[in-house]
Coordinates of C-alpha atoms and ligand atoms in Angstrom, one line a residue:
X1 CA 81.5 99.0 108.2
X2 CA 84.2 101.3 107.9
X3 CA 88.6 100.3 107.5
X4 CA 91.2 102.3 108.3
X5 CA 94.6 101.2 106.9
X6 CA 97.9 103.2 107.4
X7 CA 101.6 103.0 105.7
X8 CA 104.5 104.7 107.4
X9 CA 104.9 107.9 106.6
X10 CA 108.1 108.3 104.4
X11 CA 111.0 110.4 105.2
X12 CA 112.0 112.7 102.6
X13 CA 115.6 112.5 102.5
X14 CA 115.6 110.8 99.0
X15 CA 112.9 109.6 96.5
X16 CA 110.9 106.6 97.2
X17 CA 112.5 103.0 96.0
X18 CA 111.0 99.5 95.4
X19 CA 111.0 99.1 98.9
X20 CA 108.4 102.1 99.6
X21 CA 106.5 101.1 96.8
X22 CA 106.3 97.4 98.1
X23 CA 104.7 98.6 101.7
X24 CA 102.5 100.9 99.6
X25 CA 101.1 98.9 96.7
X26 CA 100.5 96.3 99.6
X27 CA 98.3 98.8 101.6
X28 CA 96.8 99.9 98.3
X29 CA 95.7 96.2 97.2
X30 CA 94.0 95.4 100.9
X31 CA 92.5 98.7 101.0
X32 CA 90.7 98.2 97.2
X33 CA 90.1 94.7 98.7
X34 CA 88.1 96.1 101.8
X35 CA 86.6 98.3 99.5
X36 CA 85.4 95.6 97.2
X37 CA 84.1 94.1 100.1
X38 CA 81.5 97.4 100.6
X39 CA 83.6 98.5 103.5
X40 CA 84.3 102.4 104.0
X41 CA 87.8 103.0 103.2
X42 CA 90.4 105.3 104.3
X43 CA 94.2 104.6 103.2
X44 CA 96.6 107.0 104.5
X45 CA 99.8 107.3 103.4
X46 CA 102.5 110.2 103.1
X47 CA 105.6 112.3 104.0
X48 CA 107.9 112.3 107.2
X49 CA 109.6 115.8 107.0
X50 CA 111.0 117.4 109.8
X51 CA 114.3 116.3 111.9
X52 CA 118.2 116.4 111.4
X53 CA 118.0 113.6 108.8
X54 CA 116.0 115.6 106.5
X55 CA 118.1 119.1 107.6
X56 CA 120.8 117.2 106.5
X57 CA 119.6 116.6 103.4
X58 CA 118.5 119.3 102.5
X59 CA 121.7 121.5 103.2
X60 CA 123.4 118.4 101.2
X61 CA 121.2 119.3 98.4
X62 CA 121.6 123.1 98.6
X63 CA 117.9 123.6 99.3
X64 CA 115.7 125.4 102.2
X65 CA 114.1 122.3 103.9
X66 CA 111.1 123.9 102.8
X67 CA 111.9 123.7 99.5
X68 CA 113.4 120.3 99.6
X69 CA 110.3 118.6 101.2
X70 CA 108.1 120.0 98.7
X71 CA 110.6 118.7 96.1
X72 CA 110.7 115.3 97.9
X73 CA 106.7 115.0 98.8
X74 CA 106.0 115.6 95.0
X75 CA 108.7 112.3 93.6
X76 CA 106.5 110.4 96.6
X77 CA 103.1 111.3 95.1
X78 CA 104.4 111.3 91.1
X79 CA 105.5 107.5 92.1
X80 CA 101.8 107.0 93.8
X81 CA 100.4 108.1 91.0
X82 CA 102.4 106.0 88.2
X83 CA 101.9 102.8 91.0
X84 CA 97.9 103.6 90.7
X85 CA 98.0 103.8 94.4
X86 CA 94.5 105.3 95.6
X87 CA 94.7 106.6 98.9
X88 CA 92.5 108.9 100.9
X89 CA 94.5 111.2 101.7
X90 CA 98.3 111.6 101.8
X91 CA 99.9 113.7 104.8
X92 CA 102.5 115.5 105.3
X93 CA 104.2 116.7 108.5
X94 CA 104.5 120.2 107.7
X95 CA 101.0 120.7 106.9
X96 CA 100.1 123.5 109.2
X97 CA 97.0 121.7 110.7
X98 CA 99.2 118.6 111.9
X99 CA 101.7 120.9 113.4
X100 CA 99.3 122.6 115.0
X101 CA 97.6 119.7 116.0
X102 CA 101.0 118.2 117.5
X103 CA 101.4 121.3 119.5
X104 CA 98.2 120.9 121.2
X105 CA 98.8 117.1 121.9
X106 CA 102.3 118.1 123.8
X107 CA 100.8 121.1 125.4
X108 CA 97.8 117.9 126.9
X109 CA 100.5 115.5 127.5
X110 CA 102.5 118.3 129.4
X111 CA 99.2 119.0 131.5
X112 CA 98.1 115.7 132.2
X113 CA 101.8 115.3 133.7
X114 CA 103.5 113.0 131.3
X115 CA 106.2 115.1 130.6
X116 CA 109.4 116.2 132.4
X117 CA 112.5 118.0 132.3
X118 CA 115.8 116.1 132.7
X119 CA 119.0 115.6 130.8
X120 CA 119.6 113.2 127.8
X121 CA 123.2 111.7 127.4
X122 CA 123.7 109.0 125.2
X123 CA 123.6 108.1 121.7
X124 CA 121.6 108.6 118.6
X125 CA 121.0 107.4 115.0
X126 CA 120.9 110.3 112.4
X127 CA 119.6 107.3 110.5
X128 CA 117.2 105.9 112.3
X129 CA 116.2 108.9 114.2
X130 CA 116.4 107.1 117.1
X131 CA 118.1 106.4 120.4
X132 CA 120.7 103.7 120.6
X133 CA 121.3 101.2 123.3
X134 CA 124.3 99.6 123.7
X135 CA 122.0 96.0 122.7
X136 CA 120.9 97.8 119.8
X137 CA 124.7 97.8 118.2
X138 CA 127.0 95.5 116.4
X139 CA 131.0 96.6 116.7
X140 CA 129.7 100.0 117.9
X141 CA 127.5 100.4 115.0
X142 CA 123.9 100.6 114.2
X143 CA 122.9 97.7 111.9
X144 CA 120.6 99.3 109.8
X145 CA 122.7 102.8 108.7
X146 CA 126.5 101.1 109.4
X147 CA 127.3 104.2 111.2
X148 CA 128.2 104.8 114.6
X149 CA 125.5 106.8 116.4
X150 CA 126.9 110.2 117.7
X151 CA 127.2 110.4 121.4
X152 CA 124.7 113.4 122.4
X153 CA 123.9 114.7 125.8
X154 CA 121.7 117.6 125.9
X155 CA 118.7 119.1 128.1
X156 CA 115.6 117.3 126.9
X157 CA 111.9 116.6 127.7
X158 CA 110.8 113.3 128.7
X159 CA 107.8 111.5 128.1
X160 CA 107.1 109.0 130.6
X161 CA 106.5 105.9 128.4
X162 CA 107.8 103.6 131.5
X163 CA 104.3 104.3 132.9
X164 CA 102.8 102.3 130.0
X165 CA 104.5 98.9 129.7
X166 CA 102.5 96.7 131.5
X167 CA 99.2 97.7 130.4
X168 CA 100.9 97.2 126.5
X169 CA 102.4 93.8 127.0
X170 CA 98.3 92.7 129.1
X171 CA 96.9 94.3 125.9
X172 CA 99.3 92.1 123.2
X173 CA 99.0 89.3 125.3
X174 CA 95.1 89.1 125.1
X175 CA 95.1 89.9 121.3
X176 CA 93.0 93.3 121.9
X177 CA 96.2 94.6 120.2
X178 CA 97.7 92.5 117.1
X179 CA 101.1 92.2 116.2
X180 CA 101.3 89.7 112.9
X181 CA 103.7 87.8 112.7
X182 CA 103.5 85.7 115.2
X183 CA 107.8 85.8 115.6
X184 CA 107.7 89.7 115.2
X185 CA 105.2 90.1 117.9
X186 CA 107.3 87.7 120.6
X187 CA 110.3 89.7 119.9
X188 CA 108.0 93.1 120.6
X189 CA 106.6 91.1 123.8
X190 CA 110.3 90.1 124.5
X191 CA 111.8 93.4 124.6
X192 CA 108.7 94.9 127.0
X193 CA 109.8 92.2 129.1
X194 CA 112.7 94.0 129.5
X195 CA 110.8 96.9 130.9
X196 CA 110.3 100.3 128.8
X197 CA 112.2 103.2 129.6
X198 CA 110.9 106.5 129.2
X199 CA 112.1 109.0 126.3
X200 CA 113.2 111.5 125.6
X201 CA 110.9 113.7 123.1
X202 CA 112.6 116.9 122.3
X203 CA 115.8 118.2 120.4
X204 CA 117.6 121.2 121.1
X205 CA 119.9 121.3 118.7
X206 CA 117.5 120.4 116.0
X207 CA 115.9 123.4 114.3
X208 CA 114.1 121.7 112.0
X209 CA 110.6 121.2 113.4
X210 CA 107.7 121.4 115.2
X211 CA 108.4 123.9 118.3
X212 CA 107.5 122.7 121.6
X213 CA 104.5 124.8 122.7
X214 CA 106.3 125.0 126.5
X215 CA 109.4 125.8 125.6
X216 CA 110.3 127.3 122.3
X217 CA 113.8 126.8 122.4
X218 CA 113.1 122.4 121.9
X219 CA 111.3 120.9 118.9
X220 CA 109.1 117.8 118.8
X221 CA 111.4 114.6 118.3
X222 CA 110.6 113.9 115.0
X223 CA 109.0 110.2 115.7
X224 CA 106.7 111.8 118.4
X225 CA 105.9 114.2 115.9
X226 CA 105.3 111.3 113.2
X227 CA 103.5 109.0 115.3
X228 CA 100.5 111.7 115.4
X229 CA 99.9 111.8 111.7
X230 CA 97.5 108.9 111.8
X231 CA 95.3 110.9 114.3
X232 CA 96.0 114.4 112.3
X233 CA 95.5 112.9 108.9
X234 CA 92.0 112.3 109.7
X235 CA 91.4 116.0 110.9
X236 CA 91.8 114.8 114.5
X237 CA 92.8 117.6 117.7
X238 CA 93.1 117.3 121.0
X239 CA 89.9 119.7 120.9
X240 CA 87.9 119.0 118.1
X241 CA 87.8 114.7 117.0
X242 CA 86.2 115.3 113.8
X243 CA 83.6 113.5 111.7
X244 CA 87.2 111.5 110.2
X245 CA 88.4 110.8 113.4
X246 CA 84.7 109.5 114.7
X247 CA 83.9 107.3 111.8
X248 CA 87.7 105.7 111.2
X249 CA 89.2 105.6 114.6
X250 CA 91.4 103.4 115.2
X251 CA 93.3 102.4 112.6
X252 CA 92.5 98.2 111.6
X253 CA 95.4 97.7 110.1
X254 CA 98.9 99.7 110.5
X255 CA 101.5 98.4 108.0
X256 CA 105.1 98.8 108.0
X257 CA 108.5 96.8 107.5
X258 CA 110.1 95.1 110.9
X259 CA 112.8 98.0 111.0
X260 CA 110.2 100.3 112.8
X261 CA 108.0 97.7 114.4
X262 CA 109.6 98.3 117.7
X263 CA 108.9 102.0 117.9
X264 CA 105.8 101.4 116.7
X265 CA 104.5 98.9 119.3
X266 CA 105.9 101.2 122.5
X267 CA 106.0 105.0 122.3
X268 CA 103.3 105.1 119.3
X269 CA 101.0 103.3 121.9
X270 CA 102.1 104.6 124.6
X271 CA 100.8 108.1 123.6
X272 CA 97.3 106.9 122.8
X273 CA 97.1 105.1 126.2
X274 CA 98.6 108.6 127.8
X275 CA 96.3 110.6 125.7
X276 CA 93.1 108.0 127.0
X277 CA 92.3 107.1 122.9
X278 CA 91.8 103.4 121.5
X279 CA 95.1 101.6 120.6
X280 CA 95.2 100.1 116.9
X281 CA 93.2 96.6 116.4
X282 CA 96.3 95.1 114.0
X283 CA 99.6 95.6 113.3
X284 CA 101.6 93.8 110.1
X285 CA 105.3 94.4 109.2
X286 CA 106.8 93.0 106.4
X287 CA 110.4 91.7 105.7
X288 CA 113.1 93.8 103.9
X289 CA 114.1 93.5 100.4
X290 CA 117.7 93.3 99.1
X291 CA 118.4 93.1 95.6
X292 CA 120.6 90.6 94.3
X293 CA 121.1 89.8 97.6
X294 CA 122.3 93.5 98.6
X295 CA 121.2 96.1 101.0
X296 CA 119.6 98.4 98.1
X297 CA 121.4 101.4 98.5
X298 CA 122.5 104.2 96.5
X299 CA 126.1 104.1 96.9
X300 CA 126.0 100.6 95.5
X301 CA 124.2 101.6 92.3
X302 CA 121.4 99.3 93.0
X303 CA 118.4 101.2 93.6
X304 CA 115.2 100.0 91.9
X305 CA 113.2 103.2 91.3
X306 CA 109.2 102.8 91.1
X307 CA 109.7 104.9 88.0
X308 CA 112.1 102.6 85.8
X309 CA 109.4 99.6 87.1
X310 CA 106.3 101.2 85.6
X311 CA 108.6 102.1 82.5
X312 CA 109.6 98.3 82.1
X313 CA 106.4 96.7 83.1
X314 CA 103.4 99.4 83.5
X315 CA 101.7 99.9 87.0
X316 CA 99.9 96.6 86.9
X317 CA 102.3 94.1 86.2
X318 CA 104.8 96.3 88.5
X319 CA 102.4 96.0 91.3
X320 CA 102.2 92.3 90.5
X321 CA 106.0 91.6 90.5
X322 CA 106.7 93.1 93.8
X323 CA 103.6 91.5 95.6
X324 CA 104.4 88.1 93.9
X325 CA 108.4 88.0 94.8
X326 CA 107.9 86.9 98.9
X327 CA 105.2 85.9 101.0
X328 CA 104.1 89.6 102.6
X329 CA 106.1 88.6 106.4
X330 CA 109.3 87.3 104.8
X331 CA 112.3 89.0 103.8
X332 CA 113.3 88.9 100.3
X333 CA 115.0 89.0 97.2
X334 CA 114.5 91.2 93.6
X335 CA 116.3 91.5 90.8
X336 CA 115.7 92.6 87.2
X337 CA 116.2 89.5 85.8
X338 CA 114.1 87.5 88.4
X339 CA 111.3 90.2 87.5
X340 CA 111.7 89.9 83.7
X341 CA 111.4 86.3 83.7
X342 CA 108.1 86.3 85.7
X343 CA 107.0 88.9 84.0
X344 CA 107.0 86.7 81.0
X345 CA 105.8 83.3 82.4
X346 CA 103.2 84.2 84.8
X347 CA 101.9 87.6 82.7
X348 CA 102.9 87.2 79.3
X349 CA 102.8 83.6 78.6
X350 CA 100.4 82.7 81.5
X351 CA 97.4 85.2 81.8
X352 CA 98.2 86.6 78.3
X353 CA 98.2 83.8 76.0
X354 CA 95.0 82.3 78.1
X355 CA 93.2 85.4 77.3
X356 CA 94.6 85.8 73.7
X357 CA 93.8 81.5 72.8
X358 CA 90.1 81.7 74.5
X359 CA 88.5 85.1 73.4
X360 CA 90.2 84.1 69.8
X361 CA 88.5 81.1 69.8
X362 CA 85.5 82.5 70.9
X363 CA 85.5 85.3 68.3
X364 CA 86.6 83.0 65.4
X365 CA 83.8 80.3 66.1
X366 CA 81.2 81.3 67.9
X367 CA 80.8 84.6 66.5
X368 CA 82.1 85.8 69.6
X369 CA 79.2 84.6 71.9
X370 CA 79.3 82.1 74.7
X371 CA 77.4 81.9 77.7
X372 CA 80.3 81.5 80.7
X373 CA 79.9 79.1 83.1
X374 CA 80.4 79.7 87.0
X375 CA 83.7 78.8 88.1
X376 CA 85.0 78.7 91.5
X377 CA 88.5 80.4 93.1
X378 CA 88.6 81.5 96.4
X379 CA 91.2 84.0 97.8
X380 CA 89.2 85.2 100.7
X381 CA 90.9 83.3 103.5
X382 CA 94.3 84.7 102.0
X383 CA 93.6 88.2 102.1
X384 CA 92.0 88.5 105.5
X385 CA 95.4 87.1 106.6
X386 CA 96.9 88.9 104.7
X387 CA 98.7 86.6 102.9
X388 CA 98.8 88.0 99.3
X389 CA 101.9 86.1 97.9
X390 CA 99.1 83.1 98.4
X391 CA 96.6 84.4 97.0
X392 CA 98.6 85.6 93.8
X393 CA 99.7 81.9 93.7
X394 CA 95.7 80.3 93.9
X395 CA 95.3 82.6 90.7
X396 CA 98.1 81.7 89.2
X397 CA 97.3 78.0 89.5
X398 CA 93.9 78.6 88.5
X399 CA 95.6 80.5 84.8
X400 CA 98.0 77.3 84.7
X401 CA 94.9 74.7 84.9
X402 CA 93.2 76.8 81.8
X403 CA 96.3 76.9 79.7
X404 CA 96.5 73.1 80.5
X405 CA 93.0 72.3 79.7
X406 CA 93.4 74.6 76.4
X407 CA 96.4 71.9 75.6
X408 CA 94.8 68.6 76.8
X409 CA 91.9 69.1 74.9
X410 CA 93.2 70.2 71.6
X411 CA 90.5 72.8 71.7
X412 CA 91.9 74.0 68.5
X413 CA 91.0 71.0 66.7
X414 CA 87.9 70.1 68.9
X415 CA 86.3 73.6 67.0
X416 CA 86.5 71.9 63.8
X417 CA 84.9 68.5 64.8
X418 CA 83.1 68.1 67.8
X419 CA 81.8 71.8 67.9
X420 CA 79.0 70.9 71.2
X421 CA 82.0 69.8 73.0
X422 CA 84.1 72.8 72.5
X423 CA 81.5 75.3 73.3
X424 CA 81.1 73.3 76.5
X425 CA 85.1 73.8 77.2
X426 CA 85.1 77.2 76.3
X427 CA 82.3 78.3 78.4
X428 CA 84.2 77.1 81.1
X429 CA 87.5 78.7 80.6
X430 CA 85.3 81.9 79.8
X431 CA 83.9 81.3 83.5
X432 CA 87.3 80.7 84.9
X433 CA 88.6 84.2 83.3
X434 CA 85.9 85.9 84.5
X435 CA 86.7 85.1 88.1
X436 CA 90.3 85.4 87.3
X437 CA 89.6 88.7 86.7
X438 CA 88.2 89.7 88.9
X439 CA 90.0 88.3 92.0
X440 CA 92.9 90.4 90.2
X441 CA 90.8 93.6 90.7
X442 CA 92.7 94.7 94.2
X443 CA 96.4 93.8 92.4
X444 CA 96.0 94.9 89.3
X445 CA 93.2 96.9 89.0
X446 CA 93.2 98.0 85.4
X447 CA 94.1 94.8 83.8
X448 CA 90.7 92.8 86.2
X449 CA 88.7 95.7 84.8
X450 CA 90.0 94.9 81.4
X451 CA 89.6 91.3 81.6
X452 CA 86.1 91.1 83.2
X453 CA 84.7 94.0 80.6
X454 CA 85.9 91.8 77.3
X455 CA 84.7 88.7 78.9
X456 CA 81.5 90.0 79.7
X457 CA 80.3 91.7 76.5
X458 CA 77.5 89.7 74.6
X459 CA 79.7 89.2 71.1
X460 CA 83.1 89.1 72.2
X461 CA 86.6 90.2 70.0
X462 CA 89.7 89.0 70.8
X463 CA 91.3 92.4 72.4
X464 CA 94.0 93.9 72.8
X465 CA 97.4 92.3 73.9
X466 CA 97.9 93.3 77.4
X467 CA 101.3 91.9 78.1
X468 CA 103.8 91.7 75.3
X469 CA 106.6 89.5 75.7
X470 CA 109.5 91.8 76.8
X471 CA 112.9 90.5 75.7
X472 CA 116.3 91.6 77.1
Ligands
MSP501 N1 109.6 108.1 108.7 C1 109.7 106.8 109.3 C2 108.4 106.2 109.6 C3 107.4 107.1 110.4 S1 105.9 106.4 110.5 C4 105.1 107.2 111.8 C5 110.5 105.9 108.4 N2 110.6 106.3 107.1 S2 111.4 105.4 106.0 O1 111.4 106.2 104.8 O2 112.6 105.0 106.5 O3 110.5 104.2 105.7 C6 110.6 102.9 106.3 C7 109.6 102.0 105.7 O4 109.8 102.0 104.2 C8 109.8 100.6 106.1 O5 109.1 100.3 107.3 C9 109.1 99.9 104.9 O6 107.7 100.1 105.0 C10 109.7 100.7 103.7 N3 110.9 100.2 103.3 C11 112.1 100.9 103.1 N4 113.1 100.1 102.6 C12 112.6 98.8 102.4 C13 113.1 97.6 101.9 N5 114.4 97.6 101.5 N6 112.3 96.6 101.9 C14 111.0 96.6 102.3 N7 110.5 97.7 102.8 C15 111.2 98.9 102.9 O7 111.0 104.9 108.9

């Protein structure tokens, strides 16, 4: 059985934050899951570069856009790297055999009628990259950026997305397309209720691009253009569908954060119904995080970098503190401090000193054998609803109960005079670490492989620490 799981792809503008990381680490840990699971894997993930934003940038910056995005695409994969985040294959939108791949797929749409000439006036988001309605803004502004959108009006091709509505809302309705959660996917439903208005999907005045194989003098609108990464990334044309494309296709899960659910669940479909392919089986987006209770942004100073995390914590435990801070759907809230203090209950107090009391006690008195017994913890249910703040929590309650037990049966002393009775205990909090372990294989993959290999060899040593305290 095969899985295909997507993140957004990034825009370059800046290096990747917590927030990026938290979409991406989440990907990585259900992909590893699947994979556990024997299914065929492929994680996409990558770079968003063309468009105004990114020209902008760039020109801020004093670089070529070229030169930028190859700047930019590297801090994204350095971060990947630090995060232990194993995808398939990361994308980005200048790679020549997407662009050319996005030229074909306009040159089809164009053929197959779907596209027309006409005028756009109105307003856009530099931001968001998108098209503003009047609905979509609070004193004038857009909520997201806190900028007025700049009033544009200039020739444009037009997709006719308006062809497409019904057929979208009859497939969310009957489930054959996904939207999780539930509340995200009755405001989708709500605004197709509305009706969907077709778009416009070239820029004039934006150099910065794919060129639009009809007319050279437009380029691609830059979401059009994204959008067709997750067919690209897999090697997919419009001529050739590849061995990728034949064995993956379509995506299982598409995750993403509510801020671009809405484009997601109308023109992204939209041009897989034009283009006759099979719409995505599931779509999940995530809250937003603020920090300290702050819209993390640069000009506030509060930026949480991936880099600083793995510095403070290392890629495991960073990975654990960002899955662990909300239930995956909910918006939420980080902080150092809040991170530092559960890095030291749940990691270095909780998992750490279970590890450190048992395999000590094991080495000291048994000459390091014991025979685990089976224990039972189930996360199963969790992660195929993808609720991995729950199943963090099951494991965390299963470390508390063996800490507990450690306390409430004075093991320590037990070892000196009822020796049967202790080996009893300890083979089964050696049981229980075993399955802690490896339940913690998708999360934190280095520290379940750790934990499974010392608690699995015939004589075992105490080991090293893997989670020193970390003070202030
Ligand atoms: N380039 C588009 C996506 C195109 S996909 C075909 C884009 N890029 S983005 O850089 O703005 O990334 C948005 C995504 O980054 C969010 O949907 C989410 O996955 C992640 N996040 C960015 N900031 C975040 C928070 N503060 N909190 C949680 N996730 C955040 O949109």
């Amino acid at each position: 059985m095969k899985y295909y799981i997507t993140t957004p792809i990034y825009y370059v503008n800046d290096r990747p934050h917590a927030g990026h990381a938290y979409t991406t680490v989440a990907a990585d840990v259900l992909a590893r899951w699947q994979k556990q699971k024997g299914r065929d894997i492929f994680f996409e993930t990558g770079v968003d570069e063309h468009g105004a934003k990114i020209a902008e940038a760039a020109k801020k910056a004093g670089l070529e856009p070229r030169d930028f995005c190859d700047e930019k695409a590297r801090d994204f994969q350095n971060a990947w790297k630090l995060l232990n985040i194993d995808y398939s294959a990361f994308i980005r939108t200048t790679d020549k055999n997407h662009e050319k791949s996005v030229q074909k797929t306009l040159e089809i749409l164009n053929n197959k009628g779907f596209i027309y000439k006409s005028e756009y006036e109105g307003l856009y988001c530099v931001g968001c990259e998108q098209y503003k309605s009047l609905d979509d803004l609070v004193d004038g502004k857009c909520l997201d950026h806190q900028k007025e959108p700049e009033k544009m009006k200039e020739e444009s091709y037009f997709f006719k997305l308006s062809a497409f509505g019904d057929i979208l809302k009859q497939k969310i309705y009957s489930g054959e397309f996904k939207i999780e959660p539930e509340a995200r996917r009755n405001e989708v439903l709500s605004f197709l209720e509305s009706g969907l208005k077709d778009i416009s999907i070239s820029r004039k005045n934006v150099a910065w691009g794919v060129p639009l194989p009809f007319d050279k003098e437009h380029t691609v609108y830059v979401w059009v253009d994204a959008f067709l990464n997750y067919l690209t990334v897999l090697g997919w044309n419009p001529d050739d569908q590849s061995d990728n494309f034949k064995k993956f296709w379509p995506p299982d899960l598409q995750i993403m954060a509510k801020d671009i659910l809405r484009v997601h669940a109308t023109i992204w479909p939209g041009i897989l119904l034009a283009l006759d392919l099979p719409l995505p089986q599931r779509f999940f987006a995530h809250g937003f995080f603020t920090i300290n209770g702050q819209k993390m942004s640069k000009s506030l100073g509060n930026v949480i970098w991936p880099e600083e995390l793995v510095q403070k914590f290392g890629a495991d435990a960073s990975r654990y503190l960002l899955l662990s801070s909300t239930p995956f759907g909910q918006d939420g809230d980080i902080s150092w401090e809040k991170m530092m203090e559960k890095y030291n209950a749940d990691l270095a107090n909780g998992l750490g000193n279970l590890l450190s009391r048992v395999l000590n006690l094991i080495e000291k008195n048994f000459d390091g054998r014991i025979k685990a017994e089976k224990s039972d913890l189930e996360i199963s249910g969790f992660m195929e609803n993808l609720q991995l703040f729950e199943a963090l929590q099951v494991i965390k309650e299963k470390i508390n109960w063996a800490n507990k037990y450690i306390d409430e049966t004075k093991i320590w002393e037990l070892v000196k005079n009822d020796k049967p009775k202790a080996e009893k205990i300890l083979a089964e909090l050696l049981g229980a670490i075993l399955k802690i372990g490896e339940s913690l294989k998708p999360f934190m993959p280095e520290t379940g492989r750790k934990i499974v290999e010392t608690a699995s060899v015939e004589k075992i040593k105490k080991g090293e620490i893997l989670f020193p305290r970390i003070e202030n």
